[in-house]
Short mmCIF file of C-alpha atoms and ligand atoms in Angstrom, two decimals:
data_model
loop_
_atom_site.label_atom_id
_atom_site.label_comp_id
_atom_site.label_asym_id
_atom_site.label_seq_id
_atom_site.Cartn_x
_atom_site.Cartn_y
_atom_site.Cartn_z
CA MET U 1 -36.43 79.30 -81.94
CA SER U 2 -38.98 78.26 -78.92
CA THR U 3 -42.10 79.95 -79.00
CA PHE U 4 -41.65 80.95 -75.43
CA GLN U 5 -38.44 83.13 -75.42
CA ALA U 6 -37.84 86.98 -74.76
CA PRO U 7 -36.26 88.46 -77.59
CA LYS U 8 -32.24 88.55 -78.01
CA GLY U 9 -30.99 90.36 -75.12
CA THR U 10 -33.80 91.13 -73.41
CA TYR U 11 -35.05 88.94 -70.11
CA ASP U 12 -38.17 89.27 -68.15
CA LEU U 13 -38.58 90.30 -64.53
CA THR U 14 -40.43 87.28 -62.62
CA PRO U 15 -41.04 86.94 -58.83
CA PRO U 16 -39.12 86.22 -57.03
CA ARG U 17 -36.22 88.15 -58.51
CA SER U 18 -38.42 91.16 -59.54
CA ALA U 19 -38.89 92.16 -56.10
CA THR U 20 -35.31 93.02 -55.88
CA PHE U 21 -35.60 95.31 -58.67
CA LEU U 22 -38.49 97.10 -57.31
CA ALA U 23 -36.36 97.68 -54.18
CA VAL U 24 -33.78 98.98 -55.88
CA ARG U 25 -35.41 101.20 -57.97
CA GLU U 26 -37.27 102.36 -54.58
CA ALA U 27 -34.20 102.77 -52.79
CA ILE U 28 -32.42 105.27 -55.62
CA ALA U 29 -35.59 106.92 -55.79
CA ALA U 30 -36.15 107.46 -52.28
CA PRO U 31 -33.15 110.00 -51.53
CA LEU U 32 -34.17 111.98 -54.51
CA ARG U 33 -37.47 112.72 -53.41
CA ASP U 34 -36.45 113.17 -49.89
CA SER U 35 -34.26 116.18 -51.61
CA GLY U 36 -37.05 118.12 -53.57
CA TYR U 37 -36.72 116.00 -56.81
CA GLY U 38 -40.02 115.55 -58.52
CA TYR U 39 -41.31 112.48 -60.39
CA ILE U 40 -41.17 112.83 -64.22
CA GLU U 41 -42.58 110.51 -67.11
CA THR U 42 -42.02 110.79 -70.83
CA PRO U 43 -43.14 108.47 -73.53
CA GLY U 44 -40.84 105.31 -74.11
CA PHE U 45 -40.44 106.92 -77.84
CA GLU U 46 -39.50 110.05 -79.06
CA ASN U 47 -38.77 111.90 -82.47
CA VAL U 48 -35.47 110.47 -83.96
CA GLU U 49 -34.37 114.27 -84.07
CA LEU U 50 -34.21 114.85 -80.58
CA PHE U 51 -31.87 112.03 -79.93
CA ALA U 52 -29.64 112.87 -82.84
CA ARG U 53 -29.14 116.29 -81.74
CA GLY U 54 -29.29 115.93 -78.13
CA VAL U 55 -27.04 112.61 -77.51
CA GLY U 56 -24.83 113.41 -80.42
CA GLU U 57 -24.40 112.45 -84.40
CA SER U 58 -21.18 110.99 -83.73
CA THR U 59 -21.79 108.54 -81.10
CA ASP U 60 -22.26 104.81 -81.39
CA ILE U 61 -25.97 105.19 -79.71
CA VAL U 62 -27.64 107.03 -82.21
CA THR U 63 -25.07 105.66 -85.25
CA LYS U 64 -25.64 101.98 -84.55
CA GLU U 65 -27.92 101.28 -81.19
CA MET U 66 -31.02 103.49 -82.01
CA TYR U 67 -34.47 101.56 -82.41
CA THR U 68 -35.67 103.60 -85.22
CA LEU U 69 -39.21 103.19 -87.11
CA THR U 70 -41.35 105.14 -89.02
CA THR U 71 -44.85 105.45 -88.47
CA LYS U 72 -47.82 104.83 -90.56
CA GLY U 73 -48.08 108.55 -90.39
CA GLY U 74 -44.53 109.14 -91.62
CA ASP U 75 -43.16 110.15 -88.04
CA GLN U 76 -39.65 109.22 -87.90
CA LEU U 77 -39.26 108.05 -84.13
CA ALA U 78 -36.76 106.19 -81.60
CA LEU U 79 -37.05 104.10 -78.97
CA ARG U 80 -35.58 106.21 -76.36
CA PRO U 81 -32.21 104.96 -75.55
CA GLU U 82 -31.61 107.46 -72.89
CA GLY U 83 -33.65 110.11 -70.22
CA THR U 84 -31.58 113.05 -70.40
CA ALA U 85 -33.05 114.22 -73.39
CA SER U 86 -36.58 113.57 -72.96
CA VAL U 87 -36.51 115.22 -69.65
CA LEU U 88 -35.09 118.10 -70.82
CA ARG U 89 -37.20 118.11 -73.88
CA ALA U 90 -40.55 117.39 -71.73
CA ALA U 91 -39.44 120.44 -69.01
CA LEU U 92 -39.03 122.92 -71.91
CA GLU U 93 -42.26 121.98 -73.26
CA ALA U 94 -44.07 122.47 -70.01
CA ASN U 95 -41.86 125.47 -69.37
CA LEU U 96 -41.39 124.09 -65.92
CA HIS U 97 -38.10 126.49 -66.29
CA LYS U 98 -39.78 129.80 -66.50
CA ALA U 99 -41.88 129.00 -63.02
CA GLY U 100 -38.98 131.03 -61.55
CA ASN U 101 -37.96 128.11 -59.36
CA LEU U 102 -34.54 126.89 -60.49
CA PRO U 103 -33.35 124.32 -60.96
CA VAL U 104 -35.86 122.23 -61.83
CA LYS U 105 -35.09 118.72 -60.11
CA LEU U 106 -36.54 115.89 -61.65
CA TRP U 107 -36.33 111.85 -61.18
CA TYR U 108 -37.63 109.34 -63.25
CA SER U 109 -37.49 105.60 -63.61
CA GLY U 110 -38.30 103.65 -66.71
CA SER U 111 -37.11 101.11 -69.59
CA TYR U 112 -34.61 102.15 -72.11
CA TYR U 113 -33.56 100.56 -75.55
CA ARG U 114 -29.99 100.24 -76.84
CA TYR U 115 -29.12 97.81 -79.85
CA GLU U 116 -26.15 96.68 -78.63
CA ARG U 117 -24.28 93.42 -78.72
CA PRO U 118 -25.76 91.47 -75.86
CA GLN U 119 -23.61 90.49 -73.02
CA ALA U 120 -23.32 89.94 -69.10
CA GLY U 121 -24.66 92.64 -67.81
CA ARG U 122 -25.46 94.37 -71.43
CA TYR U 123 -28.84 94.16 -72.42
CA ARG U 124 -31.44 95.68 -75.45
CA HIS U 125 -33.67 96.71 -72.99
CA PHE U 126 -32.53 97.68 -69.52
CA SER U 127 -33.90 99.69 -67.14
CA GLN U 128 -32.66 103.04 -65.25
CA VAL U 129 -33.70 105.16 -62.16
CA GLY U 130 -32.45 109.01 -63.27
CA ALA U 131 -32.27 112.27 -61.89
CA GLU U 132 -31.75 115.69 -63.32
CA ALA U 133 -31.37 119.17 -61.78
CA ILE U 134 -32.14 121.72 -64.54
CA GLY U 135 -31.17 125.50 -65.24
CA THR U 136 -28.60 126.11 -62.44
CA GLU U 137 -24.79 126.36 -62.53
CA ASP U 138 -23.59 125.78 -58.89
CA PRO U 139 -21.30 122.95 -57.78
CA VAL U 140 -23.20 122.47 -55.31
CA LEU U 141 -25.51 120.72 -57.03
CA ASP U 142 -23.03 118.66 -59.13
CA ALA U 143 -21.85 117.73 -55.33
CA GLU U 144 -25.59 117.02 -54.45
CA LEU U 145 -26.32 114.49 -57.40
CA LEU U 146 -23.30 112.47 -56.34
CA ILE U 147 -23.89 112.23 -52.83
CA LEU U 148 -27.27 111.16 -53.08
CA ALA U 149 -26.23 108.60 -55.72
CA ASP U 150 -23.74 107.47 -53.12
CA GLN U 151 -26.12 107.44 -50.22
CA ALA U 152 -28.87 105.36 -52.42
CA TYR U 153 -25.87 102.69 -52.99
CA ARG U 154 -24.72 102.73 -49.26
CA SER U 155 -28.35 102.08 -48.15
CA LEU U 156 -28.66 99.04 -50.51
CA GLY U 157 -25.46 97.70 -48.51
CA LEU U 158 -23.38 97.94 -51.72
CA ARG U 159 -19.76 98.64 -50.71
CA ARG U 160 -17.38 97.14 -53.89
CA PHE U 161 -18.26 100.54 -55.84
CA ARG U 162 -16.19 103.62 -57.03
CA ILE U 163 -16.58 107.12 -58.20
CA LEU U 164 -14.60 107.85 -61.26
CA LEU U 165 -14.59 112.13 -61.55
CA ASN U 166 -13.02 114.18 -64.32
CA SER U 167 -13.81 117.30 -66.07
CA LEU U 168 -14.74 117.90 -69.68
CA GLY U 169 -14.22 121.74 -69.61
CA ASP U 170 -16.66 123.85 -71.37
CA LYS U 171 -17.46 125.88 -75.26
CA GLU U 172 -14.39 127.68 -74.15
CA CYS U 173 -11.62 125.52 -73.37
CA ARG U 174 -12.83 122.88 -74.96
CA PRO U 175 -12.46 123.46 -78.69
CA VAL U 176 -8.65 124.55 -77.74
CA TYR U 177 -8.36 121.15 -76.19
CA ARG U 178 -10.28 119.51 -79.19
CA GLU U 179 -8.05 120.57 -81.60
CA ALA U 180 -4.53 119.74 -79.86
CA LEU U 181 -5.76 116.39 -79.46
CA GLN U 182 -6.33 116.35 -83.15
CA THR U 183 -3.65 117.39 -84.51
CA PHE U 184 -1.69 115.07 -82.01
CA LEU U 185 -3.67 111.95 -82.98
CA ARG U 186 -3.41 112.61 -86.85
CA ASP U 187 -0.01 111.72 -86.93
CA LEU U 188 -0.45 108.28 -85.03
CA ASP U 189 -0.79 105.03 -87.08
CA LEU U 190 -4.72 104.27 -86.67
CA ASP U 191 -7.05 102.67 -89.02
CA GLU U 192 -9.34 103.94 -91.37
CA GLU U 193 -12.43 104.37 -88.67
CA THR U 194 -10.38 105.90 -86.20
CA ARG U 195 -8.70 108.25 -88.29
CA ARG U 196 -12.65 109.52 -89.02
CA ARG U 197 -13.38 109.24 -85.31
CA ILE U 198 -10.40 111.63 -85.06
CA GLU U 199 -12.21 114.34 -87.18
CA ILE U 200 -16.03 113.91 -85.76
CA ASN U 201 -15.13 112.58 -81.97
CA PRO U 202 -11.38 112.81 -80.90
CA LEU U 203 -12.08 112.54 -77.54
CA ARG U 204 -13.29 109.17 -77.78
CA VAL U 205 -10.28 107.84 -79.03
CA LEU U 206 -8.81 108.18 -75.85
CA ASP U 207 -11.34 105.49 -74.73
CA ASP U 208 -10.34 103.11 -77.19
CA LYS U 209 -9.60 99.73 -75.13
CA ARG U 210 -7.10 98.03 -77.90
CA ALA U 211 -3.80 97.93 -76.33
CA ASP U 212 -1.50 99.45 -79.48
CA VAL U 213 -3.80 102.15 -79.88
CA GLN U 214 -3.18 103.39 -75.60
CA LYS U 215 0.50 102.69 -76.38
CA GLN U 216 0.67 105.58 -78.48
CA LEU U 217 -1.63 107.67 -76.43
CA THR U 218 0.60 107.85 -73.59
CA ASP U 219 2.02 111.40 -74.76
CA ALA U 220 -1.52 112.71 -75.93
CA PRO U 221 -1.92 116.22 -74.78
CA LYS U 222 -3.93 115.95 -71.00
CA LEU U 223 -7.69 117.66 -71.07
CA ARG U 224 -6.43 118.84 -67.27
CA ASP U 225 -3.78 121.02 -68.75
CA HIS U 226 -6.09 122.74 -71.21
CA LEU U 227 -9.04 123.47 -68.58
CA CYS U 228 -9.74 127.20 -68.47
CA ASP U 229 -9.61 129.23 -64.58
CA ALA U 230 -13.29 129.17 -64.34
CA CYS U 231 -13.36 125.05 -65.37
CA LYS U 232 -10.63 124.45 -62.89
CA ALA U 233 -12.38 126.56 -60.21
CA TYR U 234 -15.97 124.95 -60.62
CA HIS U 235 -14.12 121.50 -60.51
CA GLU U 236 -12.03 121.92 -57.35
CA GLU U 237 -15.05 123.13 -55.77
CA VAL U 238 -17.15 119.98 -56.66
CA ARG U 239 -14.22 117.85 -55.72
CA ALA U 240 -13.56 119.99 -51.64
CA LEU U 241 -17.63 119.63 -51.37
CA LEU U 242 -17.33 115.65 -52.31
CA THR U 243 -14.34 115.34 -49.62
CA THR U 244 -16.21 117.28 -46.80
CA ALA U 245 -19.25 115.42 -47.24
CA GLY U 246 -16.91 111.95 -46.82
CA VAL U 247 -17.91 111.03 -50.38
CA ALA U 248 -14.44 109.36 -51.78
CA PHE U 249 -13.92 109.57 -55.47
CA GLU U 250 -10.95 109.20 -57.98
CA ASP U 251 -10.09 111.42 -60.52
CA ASP U 252 -10.03 109.85 -63.80
CA GLU U 253 -8.85 112.21 -66.94
CA LYS U 254 -9.51 109.25 -69.37
CA LEU U 255 -13.06 108.97 -68.36
CA VAL U 256 -15.19 109.70 -71.75
CA ARG U 257 -18.85 109.41 -71.60
CA GLY U 258 -20.59 107.90 -74.52
CA LEU U 259 -23.00 110.82 -75.07
CA ASP U 260 -21.62 114.26 -76.28
CA TYR U 261 -23.53 116.70 -73.82
CA TYR U 262 -21.40 116.35 -71.45
CA THR U 263 -19.43 119.54 -70.33
CA ARG U 264 -17.53 119.90 -66.74
CA THR U 265 -18.38 117.43 -64.57
CA THR U 266 -18.49 114.13 -65.66
CA PHE U 267 -18.51 110.66 -63.30
CA GLU U 268 -18.97 107.43 -63.67
CA PHE U 269 -19.83 104.66 -60.69
CA VAL U 270 -18.36 101.30 -61.58
CA HIS U 271 -18.42 98.36 -59.62
CA ASP U 272 -15.42 95.82 -58.90
CA GLY U 273 -17.73 92.48 -59.31
CA LEU U 274 -19.11 92.85 -62.85
CA GLY U 275 -16.42 91.98 -64.94
CA ALA U 276 -16.53 94.20 -68.56
CA GLN U 277 -19.61 95.89 -68.01
CA SER U 278 -18.49 97.50 -64.75
CA ALA U 279 -20.67 100.88 -65.03
CA VAL U 280 -23.39 100.97 -62.78
CA GLY U 281 -24.23 104.52 -63.45
CA GLY U 282 -23.17 107.51 -64.88
CA GLY U 283 -23.81 111.13 -65.87
CA GLY U 284 -22.69 114.79 -65.19
CA ARG U 285 -23.00 118.05 -66.58
CA TYR U 286 -24.91 119.06 -69.94
CA ASP U 287 -24.65 122.74 -70.07
CA GLY U 288 -24.96 123.00 -73.83
CA LEU U 289 -27.89 120.60 -74.42
CA SER U 290 -30.97 122.92 -73.90
CA GLU U 291 -29.33 124.66 -76.93
CA MET U 292 -28.44 121.92 -78.75
CA ILE U 293 -32.20 120.86 -79.06
CA GLY U 294 -33.38 124.42 -79.82
CA GLY U 295 -33.96 125.77 -76.18
CA PRO U 296 -33.10 128.64 -74.03
CA GLU U 297 -29.54 128.57 -72.03
CA LEU U 298 -30.40 126.13 -69.38
CA PRO U 299 -26.86 125.04 -67.24
CA SER U 300 -28.29 121.10 -65.93
CA VAL U 301 -26.54 118.43 -64.42
CA GLY U 302 -27.73 114.89 -63.81
CA TRP U 303 -26.99 111.05 -63.69
CA ALA U 304 -28.74 107.60 -64.42
CA LEU U 305 -28.45 104.86 -62.26
CA GLY U 306 -28.60 101.19 -64.34
CA VAL U 307 -31.05 98.95 -62.55
CA ASP U 308 -30.44 95.66 -64.14
CA ARG U 309 -26.53 96.37 -63.23
CA THR U 310 -27.24 97.64 -59.52
CA VAL U 311 -29.12 94.40 -59.20
CA LEU U 312 -25.99 92.28 -60.49
CA ALA U 313 -23.56 94.35 -58.09
CA LEU U 314 -26.09 93.34 -55.24
CA GLU U 315 -25.68 89.53 -56.51
CA ALA U 316 -21.95 89.99 -56.76
CA GLU U 317 -21.85 91.41 -53.09
CA GLY U 318 -24.06 88.40 -51.79
CA ILE U 319 -26.34 90.91 -50.83
CA GLU U 320 -30.10 89.93 -50.00
CA LEU U 321 -31.99 92.42 -49.48
CA ASP U 322 -34.31 92.61 -46.11
CA LEU U 323 -37.97 92.53 -48.14
CA PRO U 324 -40.85 92.90 -46.24
CA ARG U 325 -43.49 90.03 -46.44
CA THR U 326 -45.68 90.51 -49.11
CA THR U 327 -48.44 88.35 -47.68
CA SER U 328 -49.21 88.39 -43.88
CA VAL U 329 -52.27 85.96 -43.62
CA TYR U 330 -53.21 82.77 -45.87
CA ALA U 331 -56.57 81.44 -45.83
CA VAL U 332 -57.17 77.52 -46.14
CA PRO U 333 -60.96 76.84 -46.73
CA LEU U 334 -62.04 73.48 -46.25
CA GLY U 335 -64.88 73.01 -48.33
CA GLU U 336 -67.68 75.01 -50.38
CA GLU U 337 -69.31 77.27 -47.40
CA ALA U 338 -65.85 78.25 -45.70
CA ARG U 339 -64.42 79.07 -49.36
CA ARG U 340 -67.42 81.85 -49.21
CA VAL U 341 -66.56 82.92 -45.21
CA LEU U 342 -63.36 82.88 -45.56
CA PHE U 343 -63.12 85.04 -48.75
CA GLY U 344 -65.17 87.25 -47.00
CA VAL U 345 -62.48 87.48 -44.06
CA VAL U 346 -59.56 87.81 -46.59
CA THR U 347 -61.80 90.70 -48.48
CA GLU U 348 -61.98 92.17 -44.85
CA LEU U 349 -58.42 91.93 -44.14
CA ARG U 350 -57.43 93.52 -47.35
CA ARG U 351 -59.85 96.45 -46.58
CA ALA U 352 -58.11 96.94 -42.98
CA GLY U 353 -54.77 97.39 -44.87
CA ILE U 354 -53.22 94.05 -44.35
CA ALA U 355 -51.76 91.64 -46.85
CA ALA U 356 -53.77 88.64 -47.25
CA ASP U 357 -54.28 85.75 -49.54
CA PHE U 358 -56.47 82.74 -50.14
CA ALA U 359 -55.71 79.13 -51.08
CA PHE U 360 -57.88 79.16 -54.88
CA GLY U 361 -59.32 76.22 -56.66
CA GLY U 362 -60.37 73.96 -54.02
CA ARG U 363 -57.34 71.98 -53.11
CA GLY U 364 -56.64 69.87 -50.43
CA LEU U 365 -55.96 71.04 -46.58
CA LYS U 366 -51.89 69.41 -47.48
CA GLY U 367 -51.35 71.16 -50.98
CA ALA U 368 -53.05 74.53 -49.50
CA MET U 369 -50.78 74.63 -46.20
CA LYS U 370 -47.67 74.01 -48.91
CA SER U 371 -49.20 77.42 -50.92
CA ALA U 372 -49.40 79.25 -47.24
CA ASN U 373 -45.74 78.24 -46.69
CA ARG U 374 -44.68 79.27 -49.83
CA SER U 375 -46.39 82.73 -49.86
CA GLY U 376 -44.06 83.60 -46.26
CA ALA U 377 -47.31 84.57 -44.43
CA ARG U 378 -46.71 85.04 -40.54
CA TYR U 379 -50.45 83.48 -40.12
CA THR U 380 -52.69 80.81 -41.93
CA LEU U 381 -56.50 80.88 -40.80
CA VAL U 382 -58.11 77.71 -41.51
CA ALA U 383 -61.52 76.89 -41.46
CA GLY U 384 -63.80 73.35 -42.03
CA GLU U 385 -67.37 73.06 -41.79
CA ARG U 386 -67.33 72.27 -37.84
CA ASP U 387 -65.45 75.63 -37.53
CA LEU U 388 -68.12 77.40 -39.00
CA ALA U 389 -71.08 75.38 -36.99
CA ASP U 390 -69.14 77.24 -33.77
CA GLY U 391 -68.39 80.44 -35.37
CA VAL U 392 -64.76 80.51 -35.41
CA VAL U 393 -61.53 79.91 -37.42
CA GLN U 394 -58.38 78.36 -36.62
CA LEU U 395 -55.29 81.31 -36.39
CA LYS U 396 -52.27 79.75 -36.93
CA ASP U 397 -48.92 81.24 -36.13
CA MET U 398 -46.56 80.06 -39.11
CA GLU U 399 -43.32 80.71 -36.68
CA SER U 400 -44.00 79.47 -33.12
CA GLY U 401 -46.56 76.78 -34.86
CA GLU U 402 -49.17 77.32 -32.16
CA GLN U 403 -52.74 77.50 -33.57
CA GLY U 404 -56.14 77.68 -31.66
CA PRO U 405 -60.09 79.16 -32.50
CA VAL U 406 -61.05 82.80 -32.91
CA GLU U 407 -64.44 84.12 -33.31
CA LEU U 408 -65.33 85.28 -37.02
CA ALA U 409 -66.33 88.46 -36.12
CA GLU U 410 -62.87 89.04 -34.31
CA VAL U 411 -60.36 87.67 -36.73
CA ALA U 412 -59.60 91.04 -38.45
CA ALA U 413 -59.24 92.71 -34.80
CA GLU U 414 -57.02 89.97 -33.43
CA LEU U 415 -54.81 89.91 -36.61
CA THR U 416 -54.37 93.61 -36.70
CA LYS U 417 -53.48 93.24 -33.41
CA ARG U 418 -50.68 90.63 -33.59
CA LEU U 419 -49.28 92.01 -36.63
CA GLY U 420 -48.72 95.24 -35.16
P1 HAM R 501 -25.37 105.97 -69.64
O1 HAM R 501 -24.03 105.67 -69.08
O2 HAM R 501 -25.24 105.51 -70.96
O3 HAM R 501 -25.45 107.23 -69.29
O4 HAM R 501 -26.22 105.06 -68.90
C1 HAM R 501 -26.36 105.01 -67.45
C2 HAM R 501 -26.48 103.59 -66.96
O5 HAM R 501 -27.30 102.96 -67.37
C3 HAM R 501 -24.96 102.46 -67.09
O6 HAM R 501 -23.89 102.76 -66.34
C4 HAM R 501 -25.51 101.43 -66.83
O7 HAM R 501 -26.14 101.08 -65.74
C5 HAM R 501 -26.94 101.53 -67.76
N1 HAM R 501 -27.16 101.10 -68.93
C6 HAM R 501 -26.72 101.62 -70.03
N2 HAM R 501 -26.50 100.84 -71.18
C7 HAM R 501 -27.19 99.65 -70.72
C8 HAM R 501 -27.26 98.48 -71.39
N3 HAM R 501 -26.95 98.40 -72.77
N4 HAM R 501 -27.31 97.11 -70.66
C9 HAM R 501 -27.44 97.45 -69.16
N5 HAM R 501 -27.45 98.25 -68.43
C10 HAM R 501 -27.24 99.58 -69.40
C11 HAM R 501 -26.92 108.09 -69.55
O8 HAM R 501 -27.97 107.39 -69.79
C12 HAM R 501 -27.05 109.50 -69.13
N6 HAM R 501 -28.53 109.72 -69.69
C13 HAM R 501 -27.00 109.59 -67.73
C14 HAM R 501 -27.30 110.97 -67.37
C15 HAM R 501 -28.51 111.95 -66.84
N7 HAM R 501 -26.28 112.14 -67.70
C16 HAM R 501 -26.80 113.28 -67.20
N8 HAM R 501 -28.14 112.83 -66.67
#
């Protein structure tokens, strides 16, 4: 193993690609901020119990993929594999739901950890931007979240994504369906592990990717036929709202999510240029999660979009984001005295809000101009002894190539004018 190697299943974000990640996070967050969602940040780890109870004891995430640790003090912690349970825990702890302003609408952005088999688009450390709307049962809220995610993706220029939509029913109708499904599944020819799954989490069996299993599932009872009237009406309303908003979706009754807390509305955003790991985002309603972790009844809905996969989706569509220049002005001093003077100018420009950088290390003109080019700066400032004696610096427009002297005292004003 090389000394300079990130742990398996992880990678570093380095410039210039890292700028795209920042822009993607910002593009997802912007519509949320503009729609009444407040920023929340929670610790990178939680008590294991929270995820075991929240995400579900029978899920792969909890049984196989959690990074758990015991502290020196004996606490059982887990690196967070997802954000929803943490955000709800934090909202309950801060009594946000008691402020008389439901739903509590929150957004977050951060790192998540799952011990998964690494492959393209699937990492052990990844990044999500998510939104949770806590404490209200209203199909308009489900629709709002779907519309905002769609808006975020479109603002990035993405086109080849699809929304898959389903309803998983509620605590009235899902248990009835679950039993009907179990009865059906128990008669099939399945391996031991799958038979165990029938007893713990039968809906997950529907998600089995193997052809010989899928073949046996053709006549499996359908959740759609078991939805109670309230769930049916709720789902129809969400669908109608999306249609009115012009947001396309596909009904997918096989859509079963990998977390146990979902009720009613569930959805996934998939991208057609990503191969096996095609889900760029997912979410849904989780009306029972608060009670599962010991809180009051708080019907809620949310989603999380994967930043890593969204960047891969951009690359798959050949989209280059129009990122703002990071450096507007690059200063190249020639000689000791010029270094002091130009560094003073750079500091003044920065204080005036102009993004400026400097050729450090006393390099020659040629090397320094190369760096100026690489920085993407629109203007360079060059000064040598003679310029200083004349009280000027040379200002060069890197786009037109034009160059001329500017009085030292006027540089900041001139650049502010030119940069608009
Ligand atoms: P999730 O579907 O497990 O849902 O994850 C959401 C997104 O995170 C996925 O669609 C994917 O883009 C990204 N993601 C998940 N695992 C990985 C991985 N190993 N490598 C790269 N990207 C990954 C949740 O986490 C729920 N908390 C979403 C939610 C919020 N539901 C309600 N509110």
